Coordinates of C-alpha atoms in Angstrom, one line a residue:
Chain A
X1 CA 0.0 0.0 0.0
X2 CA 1.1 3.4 -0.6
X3 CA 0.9 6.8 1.2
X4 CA -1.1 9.7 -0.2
X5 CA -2.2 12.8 0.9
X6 CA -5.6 14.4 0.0
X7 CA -6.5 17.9 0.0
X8 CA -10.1 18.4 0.8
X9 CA -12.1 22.0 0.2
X10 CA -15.8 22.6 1.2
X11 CA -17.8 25.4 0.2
X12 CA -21.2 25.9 0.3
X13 CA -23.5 25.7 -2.7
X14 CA -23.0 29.0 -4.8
X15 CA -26.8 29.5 -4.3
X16 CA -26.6 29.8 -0.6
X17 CA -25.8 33.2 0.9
X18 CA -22.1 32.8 2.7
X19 CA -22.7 35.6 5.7
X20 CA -19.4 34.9 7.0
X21 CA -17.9 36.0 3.1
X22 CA -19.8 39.2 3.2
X23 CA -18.4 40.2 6.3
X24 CA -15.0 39.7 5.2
X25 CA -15.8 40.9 2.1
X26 CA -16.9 44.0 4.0
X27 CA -13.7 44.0 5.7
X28 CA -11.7 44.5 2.4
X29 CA -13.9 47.3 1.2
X30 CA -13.5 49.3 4.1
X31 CA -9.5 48.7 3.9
X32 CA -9.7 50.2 0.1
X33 CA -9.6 47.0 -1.8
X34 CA -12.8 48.4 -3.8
X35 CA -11.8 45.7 -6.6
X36 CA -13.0 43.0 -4.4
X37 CA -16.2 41.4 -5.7
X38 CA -16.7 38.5 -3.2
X39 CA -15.6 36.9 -0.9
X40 CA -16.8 32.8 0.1
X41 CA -15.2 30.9 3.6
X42 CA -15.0 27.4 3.3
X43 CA -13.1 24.5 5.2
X44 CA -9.4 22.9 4.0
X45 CA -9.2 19.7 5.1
X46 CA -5.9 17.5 5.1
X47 CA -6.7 13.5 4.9
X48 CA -3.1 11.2 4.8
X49 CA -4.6 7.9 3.7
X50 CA -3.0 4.4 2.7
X51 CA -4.4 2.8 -0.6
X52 CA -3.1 0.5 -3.2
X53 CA -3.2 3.2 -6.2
X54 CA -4.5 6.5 -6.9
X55 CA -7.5 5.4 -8.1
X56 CA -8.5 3.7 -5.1
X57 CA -7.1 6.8 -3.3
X58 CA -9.3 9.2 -4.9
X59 CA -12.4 6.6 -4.4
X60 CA -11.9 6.8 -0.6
X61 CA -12.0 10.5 -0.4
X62 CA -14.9 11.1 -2.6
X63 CA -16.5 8.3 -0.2
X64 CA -15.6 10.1 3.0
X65 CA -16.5 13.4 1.6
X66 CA -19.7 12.9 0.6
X67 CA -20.4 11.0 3.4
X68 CA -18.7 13.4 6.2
X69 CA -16.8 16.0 5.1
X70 CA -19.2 17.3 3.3
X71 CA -23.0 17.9 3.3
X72 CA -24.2 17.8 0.2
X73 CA -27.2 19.6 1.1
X74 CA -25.9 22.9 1.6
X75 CA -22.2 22.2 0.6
X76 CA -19.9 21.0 -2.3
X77 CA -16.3 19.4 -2.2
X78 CA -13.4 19.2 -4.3
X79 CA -10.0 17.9 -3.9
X80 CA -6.5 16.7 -5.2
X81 CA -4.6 13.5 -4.4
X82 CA -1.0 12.5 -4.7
X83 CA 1.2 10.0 -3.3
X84 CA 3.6 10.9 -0.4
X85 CA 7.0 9.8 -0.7
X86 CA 8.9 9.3 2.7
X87 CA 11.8 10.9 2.7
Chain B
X1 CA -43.8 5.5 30.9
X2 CA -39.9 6.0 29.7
X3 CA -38.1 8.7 27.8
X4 CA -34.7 8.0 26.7
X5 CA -32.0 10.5 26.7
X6 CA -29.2 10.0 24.2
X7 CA -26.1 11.4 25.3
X8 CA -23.3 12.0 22.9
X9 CA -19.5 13.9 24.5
X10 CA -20.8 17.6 24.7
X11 CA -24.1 17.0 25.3
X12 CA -25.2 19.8 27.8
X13 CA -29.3 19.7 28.0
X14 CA -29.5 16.2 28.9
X15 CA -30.6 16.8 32.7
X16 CA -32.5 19.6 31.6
X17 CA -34.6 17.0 29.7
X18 CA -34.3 14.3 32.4
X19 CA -36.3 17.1 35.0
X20 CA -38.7 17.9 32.1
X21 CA -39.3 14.4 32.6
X22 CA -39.7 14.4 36.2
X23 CA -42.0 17.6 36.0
X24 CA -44.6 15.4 34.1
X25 CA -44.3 12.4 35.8
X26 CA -42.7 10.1 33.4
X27 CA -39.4 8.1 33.8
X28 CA -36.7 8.5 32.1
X29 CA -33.1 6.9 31.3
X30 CA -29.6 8.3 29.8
X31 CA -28.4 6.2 26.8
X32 CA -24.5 6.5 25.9
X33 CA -24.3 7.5 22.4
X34 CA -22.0 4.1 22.1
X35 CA -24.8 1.9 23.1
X36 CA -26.6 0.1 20.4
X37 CA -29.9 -0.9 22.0
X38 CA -32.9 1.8 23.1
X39 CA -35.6 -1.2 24.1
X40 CA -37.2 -0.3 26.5
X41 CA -38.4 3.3 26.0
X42 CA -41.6 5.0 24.9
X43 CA -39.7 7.8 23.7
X44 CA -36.6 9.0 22.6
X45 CA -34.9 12.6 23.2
X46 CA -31.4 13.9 21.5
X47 CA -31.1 17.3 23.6
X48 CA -28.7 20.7 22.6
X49 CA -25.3 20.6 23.3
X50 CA -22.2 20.2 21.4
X51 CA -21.7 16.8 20.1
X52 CA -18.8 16.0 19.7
X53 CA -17.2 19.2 20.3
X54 CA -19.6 20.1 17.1
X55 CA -16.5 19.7 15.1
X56 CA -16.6 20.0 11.4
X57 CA -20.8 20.6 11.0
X58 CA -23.5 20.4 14.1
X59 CA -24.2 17.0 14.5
X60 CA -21.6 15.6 11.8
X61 CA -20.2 13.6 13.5
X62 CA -22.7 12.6 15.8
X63 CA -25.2 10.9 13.6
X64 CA -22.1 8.2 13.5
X65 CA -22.4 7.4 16.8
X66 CA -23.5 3.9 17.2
X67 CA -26.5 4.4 18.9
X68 CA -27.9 5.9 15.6
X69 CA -28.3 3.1 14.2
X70 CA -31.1 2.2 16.9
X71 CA -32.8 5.6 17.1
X72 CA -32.9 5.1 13.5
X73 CA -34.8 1.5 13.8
X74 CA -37.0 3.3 16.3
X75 CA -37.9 6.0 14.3
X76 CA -38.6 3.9 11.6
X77 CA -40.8 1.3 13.5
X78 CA -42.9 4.7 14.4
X79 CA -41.6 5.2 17.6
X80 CA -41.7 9.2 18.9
X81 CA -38.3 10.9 18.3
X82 CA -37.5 14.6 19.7
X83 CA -34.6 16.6 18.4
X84 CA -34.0 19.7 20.4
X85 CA -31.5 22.7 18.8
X86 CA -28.1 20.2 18.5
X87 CA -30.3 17.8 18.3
X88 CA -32.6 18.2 15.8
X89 CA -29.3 18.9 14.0
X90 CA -28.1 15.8 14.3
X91 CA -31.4 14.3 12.8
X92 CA -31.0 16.6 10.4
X93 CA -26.8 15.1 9.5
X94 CA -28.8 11.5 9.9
X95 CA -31.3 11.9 7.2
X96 CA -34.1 11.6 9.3
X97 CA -35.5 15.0 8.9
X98 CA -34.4 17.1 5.7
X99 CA -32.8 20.1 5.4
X100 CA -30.3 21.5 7.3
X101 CA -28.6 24.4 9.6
X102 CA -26.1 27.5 8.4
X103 CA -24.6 30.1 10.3
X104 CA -27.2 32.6 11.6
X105 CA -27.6 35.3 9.0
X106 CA -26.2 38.0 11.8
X107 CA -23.5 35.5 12.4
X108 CA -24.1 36.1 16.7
X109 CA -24.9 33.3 18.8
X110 CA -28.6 34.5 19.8
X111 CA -29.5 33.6 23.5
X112 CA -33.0 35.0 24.2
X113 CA -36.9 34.3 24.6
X114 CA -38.5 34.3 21.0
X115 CA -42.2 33.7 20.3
X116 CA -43.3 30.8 17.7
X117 CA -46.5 29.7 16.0
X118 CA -47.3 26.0 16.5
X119 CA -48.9 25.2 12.6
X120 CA -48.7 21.3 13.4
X121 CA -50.6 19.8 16.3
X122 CA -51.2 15.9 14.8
X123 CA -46.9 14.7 16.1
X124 CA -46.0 12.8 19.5
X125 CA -44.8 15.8 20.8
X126 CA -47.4 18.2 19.7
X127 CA -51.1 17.4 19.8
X128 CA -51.9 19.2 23.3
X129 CA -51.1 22.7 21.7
X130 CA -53.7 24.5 19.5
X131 CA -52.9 24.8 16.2
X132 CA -52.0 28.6 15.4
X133 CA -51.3 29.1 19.2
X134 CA -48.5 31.3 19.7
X135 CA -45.4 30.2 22.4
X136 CA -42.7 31.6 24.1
X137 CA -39.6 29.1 24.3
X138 CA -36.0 30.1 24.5
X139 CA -33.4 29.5 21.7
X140 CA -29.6 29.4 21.5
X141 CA -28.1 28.7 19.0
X142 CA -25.4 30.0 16.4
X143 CA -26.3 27.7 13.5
X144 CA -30.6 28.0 13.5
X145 CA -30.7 28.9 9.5
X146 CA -33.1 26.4 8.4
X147 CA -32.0 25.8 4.6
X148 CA -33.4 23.1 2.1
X149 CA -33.7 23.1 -1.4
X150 CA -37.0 24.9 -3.2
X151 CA -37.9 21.0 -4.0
X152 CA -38.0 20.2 -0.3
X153 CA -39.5 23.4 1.3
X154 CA -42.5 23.3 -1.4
X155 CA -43.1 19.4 0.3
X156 CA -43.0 20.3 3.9
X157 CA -45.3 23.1 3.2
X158 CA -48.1 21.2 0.9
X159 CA -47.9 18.2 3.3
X160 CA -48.1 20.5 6.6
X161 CA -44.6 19.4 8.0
X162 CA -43.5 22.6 9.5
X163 CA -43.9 22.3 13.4
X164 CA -42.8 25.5 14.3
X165 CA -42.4 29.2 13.3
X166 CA -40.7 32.3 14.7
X167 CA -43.6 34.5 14.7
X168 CA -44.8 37.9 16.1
X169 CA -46.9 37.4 19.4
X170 CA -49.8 37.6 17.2
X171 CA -48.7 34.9 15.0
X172 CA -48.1 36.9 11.9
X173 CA -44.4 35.7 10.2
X174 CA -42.7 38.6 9.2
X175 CA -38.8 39.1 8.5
X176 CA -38.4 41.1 11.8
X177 CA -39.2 38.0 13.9
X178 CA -36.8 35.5 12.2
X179 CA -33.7 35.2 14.5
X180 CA -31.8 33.4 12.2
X181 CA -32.5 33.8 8.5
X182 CA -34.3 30.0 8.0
X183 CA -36.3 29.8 5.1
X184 CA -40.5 30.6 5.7
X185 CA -39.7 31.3 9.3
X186 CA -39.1 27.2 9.8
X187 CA -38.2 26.5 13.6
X188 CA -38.7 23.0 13.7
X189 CA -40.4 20.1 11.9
X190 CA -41.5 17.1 11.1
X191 CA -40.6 13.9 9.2
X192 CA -43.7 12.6 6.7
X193 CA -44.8 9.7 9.5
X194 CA -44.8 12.4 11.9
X195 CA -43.5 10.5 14.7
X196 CA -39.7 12.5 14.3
X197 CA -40.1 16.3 15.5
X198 CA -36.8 18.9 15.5
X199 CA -37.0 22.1 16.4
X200 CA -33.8 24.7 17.5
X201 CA -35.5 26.4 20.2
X202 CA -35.6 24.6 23.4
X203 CA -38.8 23.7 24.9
X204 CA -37.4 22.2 27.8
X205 CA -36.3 25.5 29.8
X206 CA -39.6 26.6 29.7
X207 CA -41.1 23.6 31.9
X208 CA -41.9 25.2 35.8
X209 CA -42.7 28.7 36.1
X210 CA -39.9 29.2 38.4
X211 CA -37.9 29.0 34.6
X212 CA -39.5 31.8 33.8
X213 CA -42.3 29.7 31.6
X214 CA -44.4 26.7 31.0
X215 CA -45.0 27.1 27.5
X216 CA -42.6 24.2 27.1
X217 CA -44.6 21.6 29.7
X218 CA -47.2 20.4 26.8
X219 CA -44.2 18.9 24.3
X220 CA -43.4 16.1 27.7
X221 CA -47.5 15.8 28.4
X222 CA -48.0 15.4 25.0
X223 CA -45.5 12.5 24.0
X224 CA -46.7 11.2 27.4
X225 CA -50.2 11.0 26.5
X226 CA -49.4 9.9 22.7
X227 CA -47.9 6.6 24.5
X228 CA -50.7 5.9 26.7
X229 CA -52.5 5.9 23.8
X230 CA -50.9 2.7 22.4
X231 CA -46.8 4.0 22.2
X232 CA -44.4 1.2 21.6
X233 CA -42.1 -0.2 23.9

């Protein structure tokens, strides 16, 4: 089995109103960064997993992120895989 | 006559439901949320708190604990199930009620009395109130925004799911009296059996006037009647 590490991100839906992002958002304006047109929070989430390839990899963290990470309700996930090396 | 009382690591309205229980004369029990059998009660109760440190979403984590698999069963055989603010969350992770919370639109944590309309008296934990009567219970929560898709509102609507509403003391729902930003008002509700209830605001503080209420004291009566009347066990 090999190492990888997997880089999880969850955001909610773009149809849901992120108050958290305004706020920030609102931050930024009032420091003079007038070009800002948004701003959404969402969660990073580091998973170091053993699997046999990267396919099997990348099938055990779309399992675990639709079924934890992530609620698909209000929320959408994306993420990147690669293998760790030890060094 | 026996609630049970799940109780998951940061529970923190457990006892609170346990004297509700003793105010209207019915036993009740604690389950650990790593026990895997609730035989033996009438009724079940997830209470507020913090499960599990509420780490990554309300309830995430905590609709994993073992003993979800049997309030699941339960719920499913028809017996009552009462989720109060975490949880009604946590039903809400399991699947057992749709929907779920965000972050309250004015991103405080709101501690305070607010007033709801009661629009569903036919659950467990419901059918001593008058339908339209307006109630005073307490919330306090952080993450109250009822969301769910247009699909799913539209259905609890047309099949008269919603429970609850933050309403004016006359009733009326207007913007002003929505604490939290949930979509049409929606403080609590009701899966399509009607034998699962949620709600955010907690009925349970508001149990002996010496709380500062009774408003709260027909939720208990009412699942306590519902199983005289043929409950399981």
């Amino acid at each position: 089995m090999k190492s990888y590490l997997a880089k999880v991100v969850v955001t909610l839906k773009p149809s849901i109103l992120d108050p958290q992002g305004v706020a920030v958002r609102t931050g930024l304006l009032s420091m003079g960064y007038s070009d800002v047109d948004s701003v959404r929070l969402g969660k990073f989430i580091e998973v170091r997993l053993k699997a046999d390839d990267e396919a099997a990899a990348r099938a055990m963290v779309d399992e675990i992120s639709k079924k934890l990470l992530a609620n698909l309700v209000m929320e959408r996930y994306e993420f990147t895989v690669a293998e760790e090396v030890a060094k | 006559m026996k609630i049970g009382i799940v109780v998951f690591p940061g529970s923190n309205c457990d006892r609170d439901i346990e004297r509700a229980a003793e105010v209207v004369g019915s036993e009740s029990g604690f389950i650990w949320h790593k026990d895997k059998d609730v035989r033996g009660y009438d009724a079940i109760v997830l209470p507020g708190g913090f499960a599990h440190g509420d780490y990554l979403r309300c309830g995430a984590i905590a609709r994993f604990s073992p003993v979800m698999d049997a309030v699941s069963e339960f719920a499913e055989g028809g017996g009552p199930v009462l989720g109060i603010c975490n949880g009604f969350q946590t039903l809400l992770e399991s699947g057992l009620l749709p929907g779920a919370t965000l972050r309250n639109t004015g991103l405080r944590f709101i501690c305070r009395p607010q007033k709801l309309r009661i629009d569903n008296v036919n659950t467990p934990f419901t059918h001593l109130y008058k339908k339209g009567e307006v109630l005073d219970f307490p919330i306090a929560h952080a993450e109250g925004n009822y969301y769910a898709d247009p699909d799913t509102i539209k259905l609890l609507e047309d099949e008269g799911r919603i429970v609850f509403r933050y309403a004016e003391p006359d009733g009326s729902l207007t913007e002003a009296s929505n604490p939290n930003g949930s979509m049409h008002n929606i403080a609590g509700i009701t899966n399509k059996t009607g034998n699962v209830v949620g709600l955010m605001p907690h009925p349970e503080r508001v149990v002996e006037s010496i709380l500062g209420g009774t408003d709260g004291l027909r939720v208990f009566k009412s699942v306590m009647s519902w199983c005289g009347k043929g409950g399981v066990r």
